[in-house]
Protein backbone atom coordinates (compact mmCIF):
# COMPACT_ATOMS: atom_id res chain seq x y z
CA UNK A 1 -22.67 -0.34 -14.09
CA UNK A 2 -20.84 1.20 -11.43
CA UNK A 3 -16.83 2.02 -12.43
CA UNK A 4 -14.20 0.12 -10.12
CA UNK A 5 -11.05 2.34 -11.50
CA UNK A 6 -9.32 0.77 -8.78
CA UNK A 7 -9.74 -2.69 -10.33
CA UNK A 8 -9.64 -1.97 -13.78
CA UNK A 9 -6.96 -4.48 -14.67
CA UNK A 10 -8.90 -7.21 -13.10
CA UNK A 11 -10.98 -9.92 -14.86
CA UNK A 12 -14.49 -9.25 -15.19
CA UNK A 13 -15.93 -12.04 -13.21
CA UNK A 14 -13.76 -10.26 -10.00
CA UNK A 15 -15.25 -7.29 -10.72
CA UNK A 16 -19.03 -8.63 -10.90
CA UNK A 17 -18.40 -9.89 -7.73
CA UNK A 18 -16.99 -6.36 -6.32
CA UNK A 19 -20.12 -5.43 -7.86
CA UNK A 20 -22.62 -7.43 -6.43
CA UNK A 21 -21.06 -6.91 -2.31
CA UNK A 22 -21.57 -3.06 -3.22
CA UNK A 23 -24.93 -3.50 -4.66
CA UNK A 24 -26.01 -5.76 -1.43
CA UNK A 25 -24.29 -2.90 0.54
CA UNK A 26 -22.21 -5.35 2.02
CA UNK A 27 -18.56 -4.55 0.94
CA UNK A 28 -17.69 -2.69 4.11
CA UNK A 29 -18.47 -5.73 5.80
CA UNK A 30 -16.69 -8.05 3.65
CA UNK A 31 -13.85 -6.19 4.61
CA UNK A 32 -14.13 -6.23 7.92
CA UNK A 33 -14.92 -9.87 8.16
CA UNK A 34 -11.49 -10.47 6.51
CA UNK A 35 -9.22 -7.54 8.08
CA UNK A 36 -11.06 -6.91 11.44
CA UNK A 37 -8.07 -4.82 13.00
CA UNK A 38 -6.16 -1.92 12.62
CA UNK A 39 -2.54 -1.65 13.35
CA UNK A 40 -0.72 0.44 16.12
CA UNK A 41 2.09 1.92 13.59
CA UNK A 42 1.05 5.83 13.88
CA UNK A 43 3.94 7.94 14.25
CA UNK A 44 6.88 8.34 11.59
CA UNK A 45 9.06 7.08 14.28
CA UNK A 46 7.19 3.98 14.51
CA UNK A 47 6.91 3.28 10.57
CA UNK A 48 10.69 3.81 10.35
CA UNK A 49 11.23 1.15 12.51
CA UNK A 50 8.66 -1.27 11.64
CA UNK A 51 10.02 -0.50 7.55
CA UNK A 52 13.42 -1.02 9.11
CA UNK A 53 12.33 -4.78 10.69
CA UNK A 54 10.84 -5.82 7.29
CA UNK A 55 13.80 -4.96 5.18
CA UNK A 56 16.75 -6.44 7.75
CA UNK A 57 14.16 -9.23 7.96
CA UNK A 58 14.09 -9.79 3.68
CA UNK A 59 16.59 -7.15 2.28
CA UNK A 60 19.82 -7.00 4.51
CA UNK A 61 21.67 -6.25 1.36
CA UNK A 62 19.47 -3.60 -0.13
CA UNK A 63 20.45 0.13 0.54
CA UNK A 64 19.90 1.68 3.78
CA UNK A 65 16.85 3.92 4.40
CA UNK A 66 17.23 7.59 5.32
CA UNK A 67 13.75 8.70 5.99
CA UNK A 68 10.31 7.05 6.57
CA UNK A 69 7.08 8.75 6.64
CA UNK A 70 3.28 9.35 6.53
CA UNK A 71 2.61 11.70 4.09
CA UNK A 72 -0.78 13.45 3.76
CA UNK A 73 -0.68 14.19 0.16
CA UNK A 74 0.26 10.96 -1.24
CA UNK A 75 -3.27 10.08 -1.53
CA UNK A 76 -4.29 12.88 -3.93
CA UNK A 77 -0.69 12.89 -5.88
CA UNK A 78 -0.90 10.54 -9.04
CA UNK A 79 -3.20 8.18 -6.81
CA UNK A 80 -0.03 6.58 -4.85
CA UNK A 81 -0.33 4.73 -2.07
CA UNK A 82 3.37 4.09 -1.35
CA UNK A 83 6.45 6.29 -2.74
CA UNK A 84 10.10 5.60 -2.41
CA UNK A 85 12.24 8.18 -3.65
CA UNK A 86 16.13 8.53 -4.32
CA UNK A 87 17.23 12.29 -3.43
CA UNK A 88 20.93 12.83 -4.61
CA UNK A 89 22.66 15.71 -3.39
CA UNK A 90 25.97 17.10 -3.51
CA UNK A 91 28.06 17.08 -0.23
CA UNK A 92 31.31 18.79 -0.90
CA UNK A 93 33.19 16.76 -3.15
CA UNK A 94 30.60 13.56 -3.28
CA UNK A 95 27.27 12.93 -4.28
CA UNK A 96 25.07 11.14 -1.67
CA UNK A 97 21.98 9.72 -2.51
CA UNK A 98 19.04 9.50 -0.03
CA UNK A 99 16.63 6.69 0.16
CA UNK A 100 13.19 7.77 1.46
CA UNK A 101 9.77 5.86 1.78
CA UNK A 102 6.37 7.72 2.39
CA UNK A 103 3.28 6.22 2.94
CA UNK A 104 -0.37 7.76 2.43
CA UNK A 105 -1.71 9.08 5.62
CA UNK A 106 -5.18 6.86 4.92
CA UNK A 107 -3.02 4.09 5.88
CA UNK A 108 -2.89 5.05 9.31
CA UNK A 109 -6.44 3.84 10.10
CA UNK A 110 -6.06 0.73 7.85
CA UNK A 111 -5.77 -3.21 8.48
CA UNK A 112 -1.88 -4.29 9.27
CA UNK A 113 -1.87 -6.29 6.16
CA UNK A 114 -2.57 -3.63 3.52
CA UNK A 115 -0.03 -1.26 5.75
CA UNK A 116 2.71 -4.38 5.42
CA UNK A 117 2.20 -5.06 1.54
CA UNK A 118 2.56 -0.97 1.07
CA UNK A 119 5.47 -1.19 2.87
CA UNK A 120 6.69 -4.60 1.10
CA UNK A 121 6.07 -2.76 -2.36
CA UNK A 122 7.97 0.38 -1.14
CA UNK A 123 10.96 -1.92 -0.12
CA UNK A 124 11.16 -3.93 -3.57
CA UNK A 125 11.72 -0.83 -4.97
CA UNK A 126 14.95 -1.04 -3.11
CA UNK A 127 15.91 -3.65 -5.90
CA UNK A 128 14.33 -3.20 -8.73
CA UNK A 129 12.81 0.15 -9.67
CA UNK A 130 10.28 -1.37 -12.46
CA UNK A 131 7.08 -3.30 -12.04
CA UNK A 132 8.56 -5.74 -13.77
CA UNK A 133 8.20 -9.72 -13.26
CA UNK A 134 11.72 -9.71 -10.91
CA UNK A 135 9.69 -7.08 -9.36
CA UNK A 136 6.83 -9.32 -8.01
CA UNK A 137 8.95 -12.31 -7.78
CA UNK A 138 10.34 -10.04 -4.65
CA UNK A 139 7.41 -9.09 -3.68
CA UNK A 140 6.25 -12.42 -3.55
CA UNK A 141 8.98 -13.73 -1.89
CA UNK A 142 9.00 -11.46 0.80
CA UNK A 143 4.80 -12.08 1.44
CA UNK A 144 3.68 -15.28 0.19
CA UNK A 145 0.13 -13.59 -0.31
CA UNK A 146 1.31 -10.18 -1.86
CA UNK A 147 -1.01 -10.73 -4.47
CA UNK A 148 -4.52 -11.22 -2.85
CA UNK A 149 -3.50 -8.32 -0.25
CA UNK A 150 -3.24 -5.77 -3.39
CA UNK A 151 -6.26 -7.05 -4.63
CA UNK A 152 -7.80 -6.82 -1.08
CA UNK A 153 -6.15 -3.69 -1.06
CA UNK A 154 -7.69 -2.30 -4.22
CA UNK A 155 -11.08 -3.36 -3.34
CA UNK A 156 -10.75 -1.16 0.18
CA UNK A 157 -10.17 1.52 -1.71
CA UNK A 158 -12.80 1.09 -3.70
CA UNK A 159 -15.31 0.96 -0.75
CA UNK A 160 -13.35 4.00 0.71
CA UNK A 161 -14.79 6.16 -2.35
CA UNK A 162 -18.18 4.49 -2.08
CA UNK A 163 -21.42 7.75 -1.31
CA UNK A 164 -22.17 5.53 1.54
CA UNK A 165 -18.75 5.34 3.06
CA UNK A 166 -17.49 9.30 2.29
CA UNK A 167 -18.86 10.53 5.81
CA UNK A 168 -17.21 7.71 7.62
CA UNK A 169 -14.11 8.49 5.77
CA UNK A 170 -14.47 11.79 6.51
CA UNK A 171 -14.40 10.96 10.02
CA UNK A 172 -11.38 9.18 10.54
């Protein structure tokens, strides 16, 4: 039985079907039947601003956001996909805290929807730092399909560490 460590917490009927598309050799294709494109957010610059649209769009009241960016090693640090961080530093006589959101690089080459529920689960954050139930209540709230996406999301990651998928990987 082939391990799905990205779907562990999954029932076991989703994972039989996970299964069953990789023993077919038709996951990749699955995929790309549902998320056919890739979006056109590559630079820092532009994930600043398209982070910025989605919180003034669902968060005006949430903290501002210092610093947006891709970062290469997110992928290989504690498996995270998505980071927000809170930097406080002392600036003469006040503390100032700094709100930054990185994104794994592999989500450069990925659909629009899993790069807009990273960024939706980086922006909860804002408000509440647990996974907790208020947690995914926001989530929720600010896309109606959060939940299918991670899943989606979990399975192309999956696929990503399939043998027959490495060298494309590689590639990108």
């Amino acid at each position: 039985m082939i391990p799905l460590k990205y779907l562990q917490a999954y029932p076991a009927t989703l994972q039989d079907k996970v299964r069953e598309l990789i023993a077919q050799e038709r996951l990749g294709e699955h995929l790309a039947k549902c998320y056919p494109g890739r979006h056109e957010v590559q630079s820092d610059k532009a994930l600043y601003a398209y982070v910025a649209s989605l919180k003034q769009q669902h968060l005006k009241n949430a903290p501002a956001i210092d610093k947006v960016l891709y970062d290469s090693k997110l992928d290989v640090l504690r498996n995270a996909l998505g980071l927000h961080t809170a930097i406080s530093r002392v600036q003469g006589g006040r503390l100032k805290a700094k709100k930054e959101i990185r994104v794994a690089s592999l989500f450069k080459a990925a659909a629009p929807e899993f790069l807009q529920m990273i960024v939706v689960h980086e922006l909860a954050h804002l408000k509440e730092i647990d996974h907790n139930k208020a947690f995914y209540q926001l989530c929720t709230y600010m896309l109606p399909d959060y939940h299918q996406r991670e899943f989606d999301l979990r399975v192309y990651l999956t696929w990503r560490e399939l043998p027959s998928t490495i060298d494309v990987n590689q590639r990108e």
